[in-house]
Amino acid sequence: MDLILWRHAEAEEGDPDMERVLTAKGQKQARRMADWLDAQLPDACKILVSPALRTLQTVAPLGRKFKMAAELAPGAGPHDVLRAANWPNGKEPVLIVGHQPTLGQAAALIVAGRPQPWEIKKGALWWIAQRDPKDPDSLYLKAVMSPDMIVK
């Protein structure tokens, strides 16, 4: 199974938190990452997105169908992310568009076996794969990508 953890792009500060919008820089980050992802993701990828406006704006340039998942809202825990994705037993790749610190904690839980304060930068993603859900040795980090690494 492939699990892609994509942190929302740069957003404005303010309240209410769920209604924060992307900055101009965040919109550029989202477009760059969406272009890169569109070329990499298989057609059968399931996309789950936090209901926060900034995550919806981050995924929009990808132009693919997605499902809003309340369990990915700010304040969710790393186990919530893994449950939503059906990690590691899912049959299709899953892209999660969410928030820090949850995504970094989920990455640490998968790779290191326990939640830790790993940081995923704004607009960046971690792509984790496991060939066999029963074989922890089949786990590998497929990609770590940030918008500033993508040359246009």
Backbone as a ProteinNet text record, in pm:
[ID]
protein_1_A
[PRIMARY]
MDLILWRHAEAEEGDPDMERVLTAKGQKQARRMADWLDAQLPDACKILVSPALRTLQTVAPLGRKFKMAAELAPGAGPHDVLRAANWPNGKEPVLIVGHQPTLGQAAALIVAGRPQPWEIKKGALWWIAQRDPKDPDSLYLKAVMSPDMIVK
[TERTIARY]
83.9	0	87.8	45.6	112	27.3	92.4	26.5	104.2	35.2	97.5	38.3	124.1	83.2	122.2	23.7	46.5	-3.6	88.3	50.2	-2.9	-107.3	-162.8	-55.1	-74.4	18.7	5.1	91.9	95	-40	-88.7	-218.7	-203.3	-298.6	-302.3	-331.4	-286.1	-319.5	-461	-521.8	-651.3	-750.2	-865.9	-976.4	-1100.8	-1189.9	-1179.5	-1080	-1014.9	-909.9	-957.1	-1076.3	-1126.8	-1147.9	-1149.5	-1176.5	-1053.2	-935.5	-813.2	-789.6	-748.7	-727.2	-578.1	-545.4	-406.4	-359.5	-233.8	-170.1	-138.4	-90.3	-47.5	64.9	157.5	265.2	206.9	108.5	44.8	-25.3	-88.6	-153.6	-50.8	64.3	172.1	226.3	244.5	291.4	194.3	66	-35.8	-34.8	-23.9	-20.5	102	217.5	340.4	332	288.3	281.6	173.7	62.7	-44.3	3.9	79	132.9	224.7	312	404	326.6	233.1	154.5	71.2	10.8	-74.3	3.2	130.4	214.3	257.9	250.6	300.5	190.5	74.8	-31.2	-98.7	-124.4	-204.5	-348.8	-419.8	-559.1	-646.1	-615.3	-699.4	-671	-598.8	-564.9	-688.2	-708.6	-815.7	-760	-836.8	-791	-885	-829.3	-903.9	-849.4	-940.3	-899.2	-968.7	-893.2	-949.7	-1054.6	-1158.5	-1260.6	-1217.5	-1097.8	-1050.4	-1034	-1070.3	-1066.1	-927.4	-821.4	-685.8	-647.1	-699.3	-669.2	-749.5	-872.6	-954.8	-892.3	-837	-770	-637.9	-571.9	-446.7	-471.4	-574.7	-600.8	-668.7	-735.2	-812.2	-732.8	-607.6	-534.7	-504.8	-515.5	-492.9	-601.3	-720.6	-827.1	-881	-869.9	-921.3	-1031.7	-1115.7	-1220.5	-1157.1	-1217.8	-1169.4	-1288.5	-1261.1	-1363.3	-1316.5	-1405.8	-1375.7	-1391.1	-1296	-1296.7	-1285.3	-1393.4	-1396.3	-1289.1	-1255.6	-1155.7	-1014.1	-995.8	-865	-856.4	-959.6	-963.4	-849.8	-816.2	-713.8	-745.5	-641.4	-658.9	-669.6	-679.3	-683.7	-550.2	-552.3	-430.8	-373.6	-249.9	-188	-263.1	-321.2	-397.7	-523.3	-582.5	-697.8	-661.3	-543.9	-496.7	-481.2	-417.8	-394.3	-524.2	-617.8	-750.1	-823.2	-823.1	-891	-833.5	-702.9	-635.2	-642.4	-685.1	-682.6	-539.6	-446.4	-304.4	-280	-206.6	-140.7	-219.2	-344.8	-420.8	-500.1	-496	-570.9	-519.7	-606.6	-570.4	-528.6	-563.8	-531.3	-446.3	-369.4	-294	-390.6	-346.1	-427.9	-344	-402.9	-343.9	-424.8	-356.6	-419.1	-370.5	-463.6	-427.1	-471	-372.2	-404	-309.4	-285.4	-224.2	-108	-26.7	75.3	14	53.6	161.3	117.8	-9.4	-65.1	5.6	29.9	90.8	232.7	309.6	445	442.4	347.5	333.8	293.7	207	165.5	283.4	364.3	483	577.6	599	686.7	630.7	500.4	436.7	460.8	448.4	469.9	617.5	704.6	846.3	922.6	895.1	972.2	896.2	767	690.6	621.7	640.8	571.2	560.4	453	439	552.9	610.7	716	690.3	749.8	722.9	801.4	783.9	849.4	774.7	849.6	786.6	776.1	659.7	638.7	613.2	697.4	688	558.2	516.2	393.7	402.2	299.8	292.4	369.6	444.3	528.3	454.9	516.2	456.1	561.6	514.6	592.1	512.6	580.1	517.6	579	498.8	543.6	476.8	553.4	498.3	535.1	446.7	472.3	416.9	505.3	464.9	374.1	402.7	325.9	289	158.2	118.8	163	194.8	239.3	391.2	461	607.1	661	696.6	747.6	875.4	948.2	1070.4	1042	915.5	881.3	842.9	856	824.8	940.4	909.1	1013.4	956.6	1044.4	1009	1031.2	922.9	928.4	969.8	921.4	956.9	929.6	1009.7	983.5	1000.1	894.3	896.6	839.1	900.8	846.4	829.1	737.5	709.8	831.5	923.1	1040	1142	1123.9	1211.7	1164.2	1044.6	986.8	1022	1093.7	1134.5	1026.9	986.8	884	947
-118.6	0	124.1	225.6	355	453.1	529.8	634.1	763	864	993	1093	1154.7	1252.1	1390.3	1470.3	1602.7	1708.7	1789	1898.6	2014.9	2078.8	2193.3	2298.8	2376.4	2482.9	2599.2	2698.8	2812.5	2884	2907.4	2972.9	3097.9	3187.3	3307.6	3269.8	3353.4	3336.2	3386.7	3348.4	3404.6	3305.1	3355.9	3277.3	3307.3	3214.2	3078.5	2994.7	2903.7	2821.1	2746	2693	2612	2694.1	2827	2912.6	2987.2	2949.7	3014.1	2979.8	3079.3	3060	3058.9	3004.6	3002.6	3143.4	3169.8	3293.9	3279.8	3386.6	3378.7	3275.5	3274.7	3175.2	3034.5	3017.5	2888.3	2839.3	2930.9	2892.2	2842.2	2907.4	2865	2728	2710	2580.8	2469.4	2495.7	2393.9	2357.9	2457.7	2431	2349.3	2386.2	2313	2166.8	2146.6	2010.1	1930.8	1994.3	1925.7	1881.2	1966.2	1929.1	1807.5	1809.5	1697.4	1570.7	1583.2	1467.6	1408.2	1492.9	1443.8	1351.7	1382	1298.2	1169.2	1163.9	1049	954.6	1008.9	928.8	835.7	713.9	625.7	676.1	640.5	683.6	636.7	521.6	460.7	513.7	621.5	675.7	734	693.7	749.4	875.9	984.7	1111.7	1153.1	1168.8	1209.8	1343.1	1437.2	1574	1622.7	1689.6	1756.9	1856.9	1882.2	1979.4	2125.8	2152.1	2291	2353.3	2478.2	2546.4	2541.6	2558.1	2559	2425.4	2313.8	2183.8	2165.7	2214.5	2207.3	2291.1	2407.4	2491.1	2428.2	2353.7	2287.8	2177.6	2097.4	1985.3	2027.1	2141.2	2183.4	2181.4	2232.1	2232.1	2091.3	1990.8	1853.9	1811.5	1866.5	1840.6	1698.4	1630.5	1493.7	1489.1	1386.8	1368	1335.4	1388.2	1360.6	1352.7	1299.4	1290.2	1371.8	1457.6	1528.9	1431.2	1431.1	1337.9	1416.1	1421.5	1496.3	1447.3	1319.1	1263.1	1314.2	1395	1453.2	1601.4	1655.8	1798.2	1832.3	1961.3	2000	1941	1891.9	1829.9	1678.2	1622.2	1476.2	1417.5	1291.1	1222.8	1135.7	1090.7	1008.3	877.6	819.6	695.8	721.3	841.7	878.4	877.5	929.3	932.3	790.6	704.3	567.5	489.4	510.8	445.9	492.5	622.8	677.8	620.2	600	547.6	394.8	328.7	182.9	129.6	199.6	161.3	47.1	-54.4	-79.8	-177	-200.2	-306.8	-263.7	-136.6	-89.8	-151.3	-157.8	-217.1	-111.6	14.8	121.2	227	302.9	413.8	515.9	582.4	684.4	810.4	921.6	1053.6	1122.6	1164.5	1237.8	1382.1	1477.3	1618.9	1669.5	1705.3	1739	1839.6	1820.4	1923.2	1868.3	1962.3	1936.2	1966.5	1901.5	1802.9	1660.8	1643	1509.1	1430.4	1493.1	1418.3	1373.6	1460.4	1421.9	1309.5	1315.4	1208.9	1077.1	1084	962.7	902.2	987	938.6	869.7	930.6	871.5	739.5	734.3	611.4	496.9	525.1	421.8	382.2	480.5	453.7	411.9	478.9	453.7	373.7	349.1	266.7	340.5	472.1	550.2	694.5	763.7	904.7	987.7	1070	1162	1294.7	1403.5	1535.2	1560.4	1474.3	1495.5	1604.9	1690.5	1801.6	1773.1	1801.2	1804.9	1952	2009.8	2152.8	2183.7	2309.2	2352.9	2323.7	2257.3	2225.4	2101.6	2041.3	1925.8	1794.5	1685.7	1554.2	1448.7	1343.7	1221.6	1109	1027.1	914.1	787.6	713	591.7	471.2	365.7	245.8	121.7	24.6	-105.1	-211.6	-296.9	-397.8	-503.5	-543.3	-649.9	-602.4	-589	-536.7	-625.2	-750.6	-841.8	-843.6	-772.7	-773.6	-632.6	-599.4	-464.4	-432.6	-534.6	-510.7	-465.8	-472.3	-427.8	-279.1	-211.5	-69.2	13.5	117.2	208	347.6	444.1	582.5	602.5	622.1	632.1	771.8	876	1013.3	1108.8	1211.5	1328.7	1446.4	1523.7	1629.9	1757.7	1869.5	1998.5	2084.8	2179.9	2260.8	2334.4	2375.4	2449.7	2361.5	2229	2137.1	2117	2161.9	2139.7	2258.4	2231.1	2335.4	2352.5	2474.9	2503.7	2566.8
0	0	0	-73.3	-72.7	7.1	93.3	170.3	148.9	97.2	72.1	171.1	250.7	351.5	301.2	262.9	204.5	301.5	352	441.4	358.6	408.1	336.6	314	209.4	175	274	258	349.9	353	474.6	493.3	578.8	563.3	645.3	789.9	880.5	1021.3	1043.7	1156.2	1190	1244.9	1276	1330.5	1249.4	1237.7	1289.9	1209.2	1277.8	1219.5	1094.8	1097	985	857.8	870.2	754.4	703.5	752.8	706.5	559.3	480.8	337.3	305.3	188.8	144.8	110	137.9	94.5	-54.9	-117.5	-258.2	-271.9	-176.2	-177.4	-163.5	-75.4	-56	-181.7	-254.9	-380	-480.7	-486	-575.9	-532.5	-400.5	-348.8	-388.2	-371.1	-401.6	-550.3	-636.8	-782.1	-820.7	-766.3	-799.1	-755.4	-631.7	-581.2	-654.4	-685.9	-758.4	-896.5	-964.5	-1096	-1084.3	-984.2	-964.4	-929.2	-835.3	-791.4	-904.6	-986.2	-1093.6	-1187.5	-1207.8	-1293.6	-1223.8	-1090.9	-1014.9	-966.7	-932.5	-870.5	-970.5	-927	-1012.3	-1017.5	-1123.7	-1138.5	-1023.3	-966.8	-863.1	-722.7	-710	-578	-509	-384	-301.2	-234.7	-236.5	-180.2	-67.9	52.3	170.9	219.7	246.1	277	403.7	489	605.5	558.7	639.5	599.6	613.8	660.7	673.5	533.9	520.8	391.5	328.4	407.9	352.1	289.6	341.9	280.2	152.2	152	30.7	-80.9	-45.7	-145	-190.6	-102.5	-138.7	-241.2	-221.9	-311.9	-442.2	-445	-562.2	-693.3	-697.5	-824.5	-879.1	-795.6	-841.6	-941	-923.5	-1018.7	-1017.6	-905.1	-893.6	-788.5	-800.2	-700.6	-566.4	-460.4	-325.4	-231.7	-112.7	-9	111	161	284.1	399.7	490.7	602.8	733.6	808.3	934.6	1031.2	1024.2	1116	1086.9	982.5	950.8	986.2	1049.6	1085.7	1182.4	1195	1291.4	1429.1	1495.1	1625.8	1619.8	1499.1	1485	1531.2	1561.4	1603	1491.7	1507.1	1403.4	1377.8	1482.3	1464	1381	1393.3	1311.2	1162.9	1130.7	991.9	938.4	1016.3	970.4	956.2	1047.3	1035.3	910.5	886.4	769.3	640.2	638	518.9	508.3	617.4	625.1	609.8	670.8	668.1	763.4	726.4	598.4	509.1	541.2	475.5	353.2	317.2	201.1	72.2	-24	-153	-254.4	-230.6	-324.9	-255.8	-331.3	-271.9	-212.2	-105.1	-39.2	-22	-63.9	-43.1	65.5	172	282.2	274.6	273.1	278	415	497.3	634.8	696.7	827.4	911.8	994.2	1039.5	1140.1	1275.4	1380.9	1387.3	1350.4	1318.9	1298.2	1188	1072.5	962.1	996.5	1058.8	1100	1202.3	1294.7	1394.2	1327.9	1227.4	1155.6	1079.9	1016	945.8	1044.5	1159.7	1261.7	1313	1333.5	1381.3	1283.1	1154.9	1053.3	1045	1033.4	1007.6	1133.2	1246.8	1368.4	1474.2	1450	1542.6	1655.9	1662.9	1765.2	1718.4	1760.7	1721.2	1778.4	1694.9	1735.3	1664.5	1712.3	1652.4	1523.6	1422.7	1294.1	1219.2	1153	1082.2	932.7	879.9	736	703.8	621	588.8	514.7	518.9	451.2	301.8	250.3	108.6	67.3	160.2	127.3	152.3	105	126.9	156.1	220.6	242.6	179.2	99.4	30.5	88.7	160.9	229.5	163.7	143.2	79.5	160.4	156.2	218	123	72.1	-25.3	34.4	158.2	223.2	363.8	394.8	527.1	642.9	616.1	722.3	738.4	649.5	652.2	674.3	799.7	826.5	749.1	705.8	629.1	485.9	444.5	309	305.5	419.1	430.5	376.3	299.1	253.8	227.4	231.8	202.6	53.5	-18.2	-164.1	-210.2	-140.6	-178.5	-63.6	-56.7	26.8	-67.7	-83.2	-183.7	-123.2	-158.9	-118.4	-243.4	-237.5	-356.1	-410.7	-322.9	-370.8	-443.6	-440.2	-513.1	-657.2	-687.8	-819.4	-908.8	-1015.8	-1107.8	-1213.9	-1235.5	-1336.9	-1456.9
[MASK]
++++++++++++++++++++++++++++++++++++++++++++++++++++++++++++++++++++++++++++++++++++++++++++++++++++++++++++++++++++++++++++++++++++++++++++++++++++++++

